[in-house]
Amino acid sequence: MKKVILIHGLNFFIPVIFIIFSMAVIFIINPDPAFAVSYTYYSPEANLQKIDIYWLKKAVFAKRLYIAMYSFTDYKIAKELIKLAHEGVKIYIYRDDKQMKDRTDRTYMLEHVRNIYIKAKRDKGFWNIMHDKIFIIPGIVFREGSANWSPSAEGASCYYGNCGSPSNQDNNATYITNKYVIKMAIVNFIKIWDRKSNIIY
């Protein structure tokens, strides 16, 4: 009888041990599973400009903001970055040098602003462009997707009084709050930021 009880006991504990082991493996692979939350929005149905600004404001808590943006023609976001810089947030902006020469580019608004640092990749052709559309707030969010910082890309342009109309581009933006993913995004940003061939502004 005692042996039967022992076997039944093992039958109970083996699945429990397996579950605990599986959770430990998941934790090692993804050290922050409880915060593995992401939000994806699609323009022009969603106004990605408003959503971006909502998240950007949170940089005041981290005092750091890392940005890599291919096209940047959005006046409202440029003004928000200046405001954040005046509030003590150190902002690192990485661009594509040819895109910065666009007549509607807003980077000129940020040059010489205290706490804003700007570098660009030397664009050697379509095969070598800096094509990211991301920003990272340490410990808070990693934003990525297809949407550049231009009103039409974010579903924020107005045509004849119709704002967010189908005339805007089809794009997406995903906001990831997983702290491990955020850390890895920062590691990659620092790698491209530190390229010796970069142009410093």
PDB file of C-alpha atoms in Angstrom:
ATOM      1  CA  MET A   1       0.000   0.000   0.000  1.00  0.00           C
ATOM      2  CA  LYS A   2       2.809   2.376   0.850  1.00  0.00           C
ATOM      3  CA  LYS A   3       4.377   1.823  -2.582  1.00  0.00           C
ATOM      4  CA  VAL A   4       1.104   2.692  -4.310  1.00  0.00           C
ATOM      5  CA  ILE A   5       0.844   5.909  -2.300  1.00  0.00           C
ATOM      6  CA  LEU A   6       4.411   6.792  -3.249  1.00  0.00           C
ATOM      7  CA  ILE A   7       3.705   6.252  -6.934  1.00  0.00           C
ATOM      8  CA  HIS A   8       0.559   8.382  -6.751  1.00  0.00           C
ATOM      9  CA  GLY A   9       2.618  11.065  -5.028  1.00  0.00           C
ATOM     10  CA  LEU A  10       5.198  11.007  -7.799  1.00  0.00           C
ATOM     11  CA  ASN A  11       2.449  11.174 -10.420  1.00  0.00           C
ATOM     12  CA  PHE A  12       1.301  14.390  -8.759  1.00  0.00           C
ATOM     13  CA  PHE A  13       4.701  16.005  -8.332  1.00  0.00           C
ATOM     14  CA  ILE A  14       6.260  15.174 -11.732  1.00  0.00           C
ATOM     15  CA  PRO A  15       3.866  17.452 -13.717  1.00  0.00           C
ATOM     16  CA  VAL A  16       4.364  20.204 -11.132  1.00  0.00           C
ATOM     17  CA  ILE A  17       8.149  19.934 -11.423  1.00  0.00           C
ATOM     18  CA  PHE A  18       7.858  19.978 -15.232  1.00  0.00           C
ATOM     19  CA  ILE A  19       5.744  23.148 -15.144  1.00  0.00           C
ATOM     20  CA  ILE A  20       8.205  24.888 -12.812  1.00  0.00           C
ATOM     21  CA  PHE A  21      11.124  23.860 -15.042  1.00  0.00           C
ATOM     22  CA  SER A  22       9.321  25.119 -18.169  1.00  0.00           C
ATOM     23  CA  MET A  23       8.629  28.481 -16.519  1.00  0.00           C
ATOM     24  CA  ALA A  24      12.300  28.753 -15.539  1.00  0.00           C
ATOM     25  CA  VAL A  25      13.366  28.124 -19.150  1.00  0.00           C
ATOM     26  CA  ILE A  26      10.918  30.758 -20.409  1.00  0.00           C
ATOM     27  CA  PHE A  27      12.244  33.223 -17.843  1.00  0.00           C
ATOM     28  CA  ILE A  28      15.845  32.642 -18.991  1.00  0.00           C
ATOM     29  CA  ILE A  29      14.902  33.171 -22.642  1.00  0.00           C
ATOM     30  CA  ASN A  30      12.645  36.124 -21.854  1.00  0.00           C
ATOM     31  CA  PRO A  31      13.552  37.544 -18.432  1.00  0.00           C
ATOM     32  CA  ASP A  32      10.503  39.793 -18.252  1.00  0.00           C
ATOM     33  CA  PRO A  33       7.509  37.755 -19.483  1.00  0.00           C
ATOM     34  CA  ALA A  34       5.034  39.579 -17.257  1.00  0.00           C
ATOM     35  CA  PHE A  35       5.682  42.796 -19.176  1.00  0.00           C
ATOM     36  CA  ALA A  36       5.715  41.299 -22.675  1.00  0.00           C
ATOM     37  CA  VAL A  37       3.046  43.723 -23.848  1.00  0.00           C
ATOM     38  CA  SER A  38       2.880  45.307 -27.284  1.00  0.00           C
ATOM     39  CA  TYR A  39       0.362  47.580 -28.952  1.00  0.00           C
ATOM     40  CA  THR A  40       0.058  47.867 -32.739  1.00  0.00           C
ATOM     41  CA  TYR A  41      -1.856  50.601 -34.545  1.00  0.00           C
ATOM     42  CA  TYR A  42      -2.523  51.187 -38.231  1.00  0.00           C
ATOM     43  CA  SER A  43      -2.773  54.465 -40.119  1.00  0.00           C
ATOM     44  CA  PRO A  44      -4.705  56.155 -41.561  1.00  0.00           C
ATOM     45  CA  GLU A  45      -7.429  54.675 -39.318  1.00  0.00           C
ATOM     46  CA  ALA A  46      -5.303  55.552 -36.266  1.00  0.00           C
ATOM     47  CA  ASN A  47      -3.492  58.856 -35.858  1.00  0.00           C
ATOM     48  CA  LEU A  48       0.033  57.606 -35.173  1.00  0.00           C
ATOM     49  CA  GLN A  49       1.265  61.149 -34.585  1.00  0.00           C
ATOM     50  CA  LYS A  50      -0.901  61.460 -31.466  1.00  0.00           C
ATOM     51  CA  ILE A  51       0.108  58.008 -30.248  1.00  0.00           C
ATOM     52  CA  ASP A  52       3.811  58.735 -30.794  1.00  0.00           C
ATOM     53  CA  ILE A  53       3.556  61.986 -28.854  1.00  0.00           C
ATOM     54  CA  TYR A  54       1.712  60.200 -26.030  1.00  0.00           C
ATOM     55  CA  TRP A  55       4.656  57.819 -25.616  1.00  0.00           C
ATOM     56  CA  LEU A  56       7.355  60.437 -26.235  1.00  0.00           C
ATOM     57  CA  LYS A  57       6.109  62.464 -23.268  1.00  0.00           C
ATOM     58  CA  LYS A  58       7.088  59.543 -21.023  1.00  0.00           C
ATOM     59  CA  ALA A  59      10.763  60.234 -21.775  1.00  0.00           C
ATOM     60  CA  VAL A  60      10.733  62.784 -18.925  1.00  0.00           C
ATOM     61  CA  PHE A  61      10.835  59.823 -16.522  1.00  0.00           C
ATOM     62  CA  ALA A  62      13.820  58.100 -18.169  1.00  0.00           C
ATOM     63  CA  LYS A  63      15.682  61.320 -19.102  1.00  0.00           C
ATOM     64  CA  ARG A  64      16.890  59.507 -22.246  1.00  0.00           C
ATOM     65  CA  LEU A  65      15.399  59.135 -25.704  1.00  0.00           C
ATOM     66  CA  TYR A  66      16.949  57.320 -28.665  1.00  0.00           C
ATOM     67  CA  ILE A  67      15.565  57.950 -32.157  1.00  0.00           C
ATOM     68  CA  ALA A  68      16.412  56.506 -35.581  1.00  0.00           C
ATOM     69  CA  MET A  69      14.071  57.943 -38.200  1.00  0.00           C
ATOM     70  CA  TYR A  70      14.395  57.783 -41.975  1.00  0.00           C
ATOM     71  CA  SER A  71      12.042  60.645 -42.885  1.00  0.00           C
ATOM     72  CA  PHE A  72      11.268  63.435 -40.421  1.00  0.00           C
ATOM     73  CA  THR A  73       8.961  66.191 -41.669  1.00  0.00           C
ATOM     74  CA  ASP A  74       6.523  66.333 -38.748  1.00  0.00           C
ATOM     75  CA  TYR A  75       6.476  69.815 -37.182  1.00  0.00           C
ATOM     76  CA  LYS A  76       4.447  68.806 -34.099  1.00  0.00           C
ATOM     77  CA  ILE A  77       6.846  66.022 -33.170  1.00  0.00           C
ATOM     78  CA  ALA A  78       9.840  68.324 -33.683  1.00  0.00           C
ATOM     79  CA  LYS A  79       8.263  70.815 -31.256  1.00  0.00           C
ATOM     80  CA  GLU A  80       7.623  68.016 -28.744  1.00  0.00           C
ATOM     81  CA  LEU A  81      11.282  66.956 -28.896  1.00  0.00           C
ATOM     82  CA  ILE A  82      12.417  70.529 -28.233  1.00  0.00           C
ATOM     83  CA  LYS A  83      10.075  70.662 -25.232  1.00  0.00           C
ATOM     84  CA  LEU A  84      11.464  67.390 -23.876  1.00  0.00           C
ATOM     85  CA  ALA A  85      15.038  68.621 -24.334  1.00  0.00           C
ATOM     86  CA  HIS A  86      14.210  71.785 -22.365  1.00  0.00           C
ATOM     87  CA  GLU A  87      12.861  69.514 -19.609  1.00  0.00           C
ATOM     88  CA  GLY A  88      16.249  67.823 -19.316  1.00  0.00           C
ATOM     89  CA  VAL A  89      15.773  64.779 -21.556  1.00  0.00           C
ATOM     90  CA  LYS A  90      18.922  63.855 -23.480  1.00  0.00           C
ATOM     91  CA  ILE A  91      17.850  63.019 -27.023  1.00  0.00           C
ATOM     92  CA  TYR A  92      19.969  61.098 -29.529  1.00  0.00           C
ATOM     93  CA  ILE A  93      18.717  61.301 -33.116  1.00  0.00           C
ATOM     94  CA  TYR A  94      20.130  59.118 -35.897  1.00  0.00           C
ATOM     95  CA  ARG A  95      19.203  59.962 -39.479  1.00  0.00           C
ATOM     96  CA  ASP A  96      19.922  59.233 -43.117  1.00  0.00           C
ATOM     97  CA  ASP A  97      22.030  62.126 -44.441  1.00  0.00           C
ATOM     98  CA  LYS A  98      20.244  62.370 -47.804  1.00  0.00           C
ATOM     99  CA  GLN A  99      16.833  62.497 -46.152  1.00  0.00           C
ATOM    100  CA  MET A 100      18.035  65.393 -44.017  1.00  0.00           C
ATOM    101  CA  LYS A 101      18.526  67.398 -47.225  1.00  0.00           C
ATOM    102  CA  ASP A 102      14.816  67.220 -48.043  1.00  0.00           C
ATOM    103  CA  ARG A 103      13.393  70.757 -48.123  1.00  0.00           C
ATOM    104  CA  THR A 104      10.606  69.780 -45.687  1.00  0.00           C
ATOM    105  CA  ASP A 105      12.889  67.995 -43.201  1.00  0.00           C
ATOM    106  CA  ARG A 106      12.548  69.249 -39.602  1.00  0.00           C
ATOM    107  CA  THR A 107      15.988  68.355 -38.252  1.00  0.00           C
ATOM    108  CA  TYR A 108      17.140  71.968 -38.675  1.00  0.00           C
ATOM    109  CA  MET A 109      14.755  72.894 -35.838  1.00  0.00           C
ATOM    110  CA  LEU A 110      16.681  70.619 -33.469  1.00  0.00           C
ATOM    111  CA  GLU A 111      20.241  71.607 -34.320  1.00  0.00           C
ATOM    112  CA  HIS A 112      21.969  73.596 -31.570  1.00  0.00           C
ATOM    113  CA  VAL A 113      19.196  72.751 -29.070  1.00  0.00           C
ATOM    114  CA  ARG A 114      20.690  71.840 -25.707  1.00  0.00           C
ATOM    115  CA  ASN A 115      20.410  68.112 -24.860  1.00  0.00           C
ATOM    116  CA  ILE A 116      19.786  67.116 -28.493  1.00  0.00           C
ATOM    117  CA  TYR A 117      22.539  65.202 -30.306  1.00  0.00           C
ATOM    118  CA  ILE A 118      22.306  64.412 -34.014  1.00  0.00           C
ATOM    119  CA  LYS A 119      24.231  62.008 -36.216  1.00  0.00           C
ATOM    120  CA  ALA A 120      23.546  60.629 -39.691  1.00  0.00           C
ATOM    121  CA  LYS A 121      24.621  57.618 -41.670  1.00  0.00           C
ATOM    122  CA  ARG A 122      26.449  58.408 -44.914  1.00  0.00           C
ATOM    123  CA  ASP A 123      23.916  57.369 -47.544  1.00  0.00           C
ATOM    124  CA  LYS A 124      25.774  55.639 -50.397  1.00  0.00           C
ATOM    125  CA  GLY A 125      22.690  54.639 -52.334  1.00  0.00           C
ATOM    126  CA  PHE A 126      19.411  52.769 -51.933  1.00  0.00           C
ATOM    127  CA  TRP A 127      21.290  49.653 -50.787  1.00  0.00           C
ATOM    128  CA  ASN A 128      22.964  51.487 -47.892  1.00  0.00           C
ATOM    129  CA  ILE A 129      20.336  53.804 -46.414  1.00  0.00           C
ATOM    130  CA  MET A 130      19.401  54.271 -42.749  1.00  0.00           C
ATOM    131  CA  HIS A 131      15.812  53.073 -42.995  1.00  0.00           C
ATOM    132  CA  ASP A 132      14.761  52.598 -39.355  1.00  0.00           C
ATOM    133  CA  LYS A 133      11.606  54.201 -37.961  1.00  0.00           C
ATOM    134  CA  ILE A 134      12.090  53.695 -34.253  1.00  0.00           C
ATOM    135  CA  PHE A 135      12.395  55.383 -30.907  1.00  0.00           C
ATOM    136  CA  ILE A 136      13.400  53.937 -27.553  1.00  0.00           C
ATOM    137  CA  ILE A 137      12.734  55.198 -24.040  1.00  0.00           C
ATOM    138  CA  PRO A 138      14.854  53.140 -21.618  1.00  0.00           C
ATOM    139  CA  GLY A 139      12.741  50.926 -19.374  1.00  0.00           C
ATOM    140  CA  ILE A 140       9.503  52.210 -20.902  1.00  0.00           C
ATOM    141  CA  VAL A 141       8.946  51.538 -24.612  1.00  0.00           C
ATOM    142  CA  PHE A 142      10.456  50.520 -27.937  1.00  0.00           C
ATOM    143  CA  ARG A 143       8.519  51.878 -30.908  1.00  0.00           C
ATOM    144  CA  GLU A 144       9.023  50.326 -34.329  1.00  0.00           C
ATOM    145  CA  GLY A 145       7.084  49.869 -37.546  1.00  0.00           C
ATOM    146  CA  SER A 146       6.752  51.243 -41.064  1.00  0.00           C
ATOM    147  CA  ALA A 147       5.628  54.786 -40.230  1.00  0.00           C
ATOM    148  CA  ASN A 148       8.089  57.621 -40.717  1.00  0.00           C
ATOM    149  CA  TRP A 149       7.673  60.897 -38.872  1.00  0.00           C
ATOM    150  CA  SER A 150       5.682  62.633 -41.573  1.00  0.00           C
ATOM    151  CA  PRO A 151       2.025  63.600 -41.168  1.00  0.00           C
ATOM    152  CA  SER A 152       0.905  61.599 -44.204  1.00  0.00           C
ATOM    153  CA  ALA A 153       2.748  58.494 -42.962  1.00  0.00           C
ATOM    154  CA  GLU A 154       1.120  58.815 -39.541  1.00  0.00           C
ATOM    155  CA  GLY A 155      -2.410  59.369 -40.777  1.00  0.00           C
ATOM    156  CA  ALA A 156      -2.300  62.953 -39.527  1.00  0.00           C
ATOM    157  CA  SER A 157      -2.433  64.945 -42.774  1.00  0.00           C
ATOM    158  CA  CYS A 158      -5.513  66.937 -43.665  1.00  0.00           C
ATOM    159  CA  TYR A 159      -6.751  67.222 -47.238  1.00  0.00           C
ATOM    160  CA  TYR A 160      -9.448  69.833 -47.825  1.00  0.00           C
ATOM    161  CA  GLY A 161     -10.472  69.638 -44.173  1.00  0.00           C
ATOM    162  CA  ASN A 162     -10.564  65.846 -44.124  1.00  0.00           C
ATOM    163  CA  CYS A 163      -8.013  64.702 -41.516  1.00  0.00           C
ATOM    164  CA  GLY A 164      -6.798  61.120 -41.428  1.00  0.00           C
ATOM    165  CA  SER A 165      -8.478  60.432 -44.745  1.00  0.00           C
ATOM    166  CA  PRO A 166      -7.689  57.431 -46.978  1.00  0.00           C
ATOM    167  CA  SER A 167      -5.412  59.814 -48.909  1.00  0.00           C
ATOM    168  CA  ASN A 168      -2.894  59.254 -46.107  1.00  0.00           C
ATOM    169  CA  GLN A 169      -0.421  56.384 -46.292  1.00  0.00           C
ATOM    170  CA  ASP A 170      -1.040  52.864 -45.015  1.00  0.00           C
ATOM    171  CA  ASN A 171       1.413  52.269 -42.177  1.00  0.00           C
ATOM    172  CA  ASN A 172       1.788  50.687 -38.773  1.00  0.00           C
ATOM    173  CA  ALA A 173       3.552  51.336 -35.484  1.00  0.00           C
ATOM    174  CA  THR A 174       4.126  48.888 -32.648  1.00  0.00           C
ATOM    175  CA  TYR A 175       4.918  49.920 -29.074  1.00  0.00           C
ATOM    176  CA  ILE A 176       6.722  47.239 -27.063  1.00  0.00           C
ATOM    177  CA  THR A 177       7.051  47.481 -23.280  1.00  0.00           C
ATOM    178  CA  ASN A 178       9.054  44.294 -22.711  1.00  0.00           C
ATOM    179  CA  LYS A 179      12.140  45.472 -20.822  1.00  0.00           C
ATOM    180  CA  TYR A 180      14.441  42.836 -22.320  1.00  0.00           C
ATOM    181  CA  VAL A 181      13.430  43.825 -25.870  1.00  0.00           C
ATOM    182  CA  ILE A 182      13.970  47.488 -24.977  1.00  0.00           C
ATOM    183  CA  LYS A 183      17.483  46.741 -23.709  1.00  0.00           C
ATOM    184  CA  MET A 184      18.366  44.864 -26.908  1.00  0.00           C
ATOM    185  CA  ALA A 185      17.035  47.756 -29.008  1.00  0.00           C
ATOM    186  CA  ILE A 186      19.292  50.163 -27.100  1.00  0.00           C
ATOM    187  CA  VAL A 187      22.302  47.880 -27.661  1.00  0.00           C
ATOM    188  CA  ASN A 188      21.630  47.959 -31.408  1.00  0.00           C
ATOM    189  CA  PHE A 189      21.091  51.723 -31.410  1.00  0.00           C
ATOM    190  CA  ILE A 190      24.426  52.340 -29.683  1.00  0.00           C
ATOM    191  CA  LYS A 191      26.121  50.105 -32.258  1.00  0.00           C
ATOM    192  CA  ILE A 192      24.884  52.171 -35.211  1.00  0.00           C
ATOM    193  CA  TRP A 193      25.328  55.464 -33.313  1.00  0.00           C
ATOM    194  CA  ASP A 194      29.023  54.688 -32.722  1.00  0.00           C
ATOM    195  CA  ARG A 195      29.915  54.062 -36.375  1.00  0.00           C
ATOM    196  CA  LYS A 196      33.114  55.933 -37.193  1.00  0.00           C
ATOM    197  CA  SER A 197      31.766  56.866 -40.633  1.00  0.00           C
ATOM    198  CA  ASN A 198      28.774  58.763 -39.201  1.00  0.00           C
ATOM    199  CA  ILE A 199      28.292  62.467 -39.845  1.00  0.00           C
ATOM    200  CA  ILE A 200      28.061  64.529 -36.657  1.00  0.00           C
ATOM    201  CA  TYR A 201      25.877  67.645 -36.610  1.00  0.00           C
TER     202      TYR A 201
END
